[in-house]
Amino acid sequence: MATFTKIASVSVGSGGAATMDFTSIPATFTDLCVKLSGRSARAAQQADNLFITFNSTTTNFTSRLLQGNGTSASSGNYAIRYASLAVDAAGSTASTFSSHEIYIPNYTSANYKSYSADSVSENNATAAQSDLVAGLWSNTAAITTISLLPEVSTWVQYSTATLYGIKNS
């Protein structure tokens, strides 16, 4: 059975924040999991995109995205560091936050690093979105830092993220 251990949490205070960062991640676990509740300050839009960065590197990322909104579904391949397209933004229902889980297996291995993400926006209207992302960071370095950021804007107050280390017993 896998054991989850909380490594760190980030909560955005008043004034917002450009990123939510986890630094000095210990190499004592098998896998990592980030659970995020977030909202972007992106104006006049219902959603923003969620970018992920490992070790302050923004290159060598690819992702496959599957998304749906209750009316239609689509998918695509991207040479970018997407973790979601479903971050609630200023145009969605007030005070709602999107939910995200990002799973990173074998984060210390000498192989390329894969990740998967599951996200859903919250909105009391017809436009809501859910997406799944399979991503690859083509780098063999162990992951020691993770940054989470909205593509266009900043995180609003009360956005939170928690990083867990996972050990297989």
Coordinates of C-alpha atoms in Angstrom, one line a residue, residues 11-75:
S11 CA -1.3 29.3 0.3
V12 CA -1.6 32.5 -1.7
G13 CA -2.1 35.6 0.4
S14 CA -3.7 39.0 -0.3
G15 CA -2.3 40.6 -3.5
G16 CA -2.0 37.2 -5.3
A17 CA 1.2 35.4 -6.5
A18 CA 2.8 34.7 -9.8
T19 CA 3.7 31.2 -8.9
M20 CA 3.2 28.5 -6.2
D21 CA 6.6 26.9 -5.7
F22 CA 7.9 23.8 -3.9
T23 CA 11.7 23.9 -3.4
S24 CA 14.3 21.5 -1.9
I25 CA 12.1 18.5 -2.6
P26 CA 13.7 15.5 -0.8
A27 CA 14.8 12.5 -2.8
T28 CA 13.4 10.1 -0.2
F29 CA 10.1 9.1 -1.9
T30 CA 9.2 7.1 -4.9
D31 CA 6.6 9.4 -6.5
L32 CA 5.1 12.9 -6.0
C33 CA 1.6 14.2 -6.0
V34 CA 0.4 17.8 -6.0
K35 CA -3.2 18.7 -5.0
L36 CA -4.2 22.2 -6.0
S37 CA -7.2 24.4 -5.6
G38 CA -6.7 27.5 -7.7
R39 CA -8.1 30.6 -9.3
S40 CA -6.4 32.9 -11.8
A41 CA -6.9 36.7 -11.9
R42 CA -7.1 36.5 -15.8
A43 CA -9.7 39.1 -16.7
A44 CA -12.8 38.6 -18.9
Q45 CA -12.2 34.8 -19.3
Q46 CA -13.7 31.8 -17.6
A47 CA -10.4 29.8 -17.5
D48 CA -6.7 30.1 -17.7
N49 CA -4.1 27.4 -18.4
L50 CA -1.9 25.8 -15.8
F51 CA 1.8 25.5 -16.5
I52 CA 4.2 23.3 -14.6
T53 CA 7.9 23.8 -14.3
F54 CA 10.5 21.4 -13.0
N55 CA 13.9 22.6 -11.6
S56 CA 13.2 26.1 -13.1
T57 CA 13.3 24.6 -16.6
T58 CA 10.7 25.6 -19.2
T59 CA 12.0 23.5 -22.1
N60 CA 11.8 19.9 -23.2
F61 CA 8.1 19.5 -22.2
T62 CA 5.5 17.7 -24.3
S63 CA 1.9 17.0 -23.4
R64 CA -1.2 15.2 -24.6
L65 CA -4.5 16.8 -23.5
L66 CA -8.1 15.4 -23.5
Q67 CA -10.7 17.9 -22.5
G68 CA -14.5 18.2 -22.4
N69 CA -17.0 20.8 -21.4
G70 CA -20.3 18.9 -21.2
T71 CA -21.1 19.7 -24.8
S72 CA -18.1 18.7 -26.7
A73 CA -14.7 17.0 -26.3
S74 CA -11.3 17.5 -28.0
S75 CA -7.7 16.4 -27.7

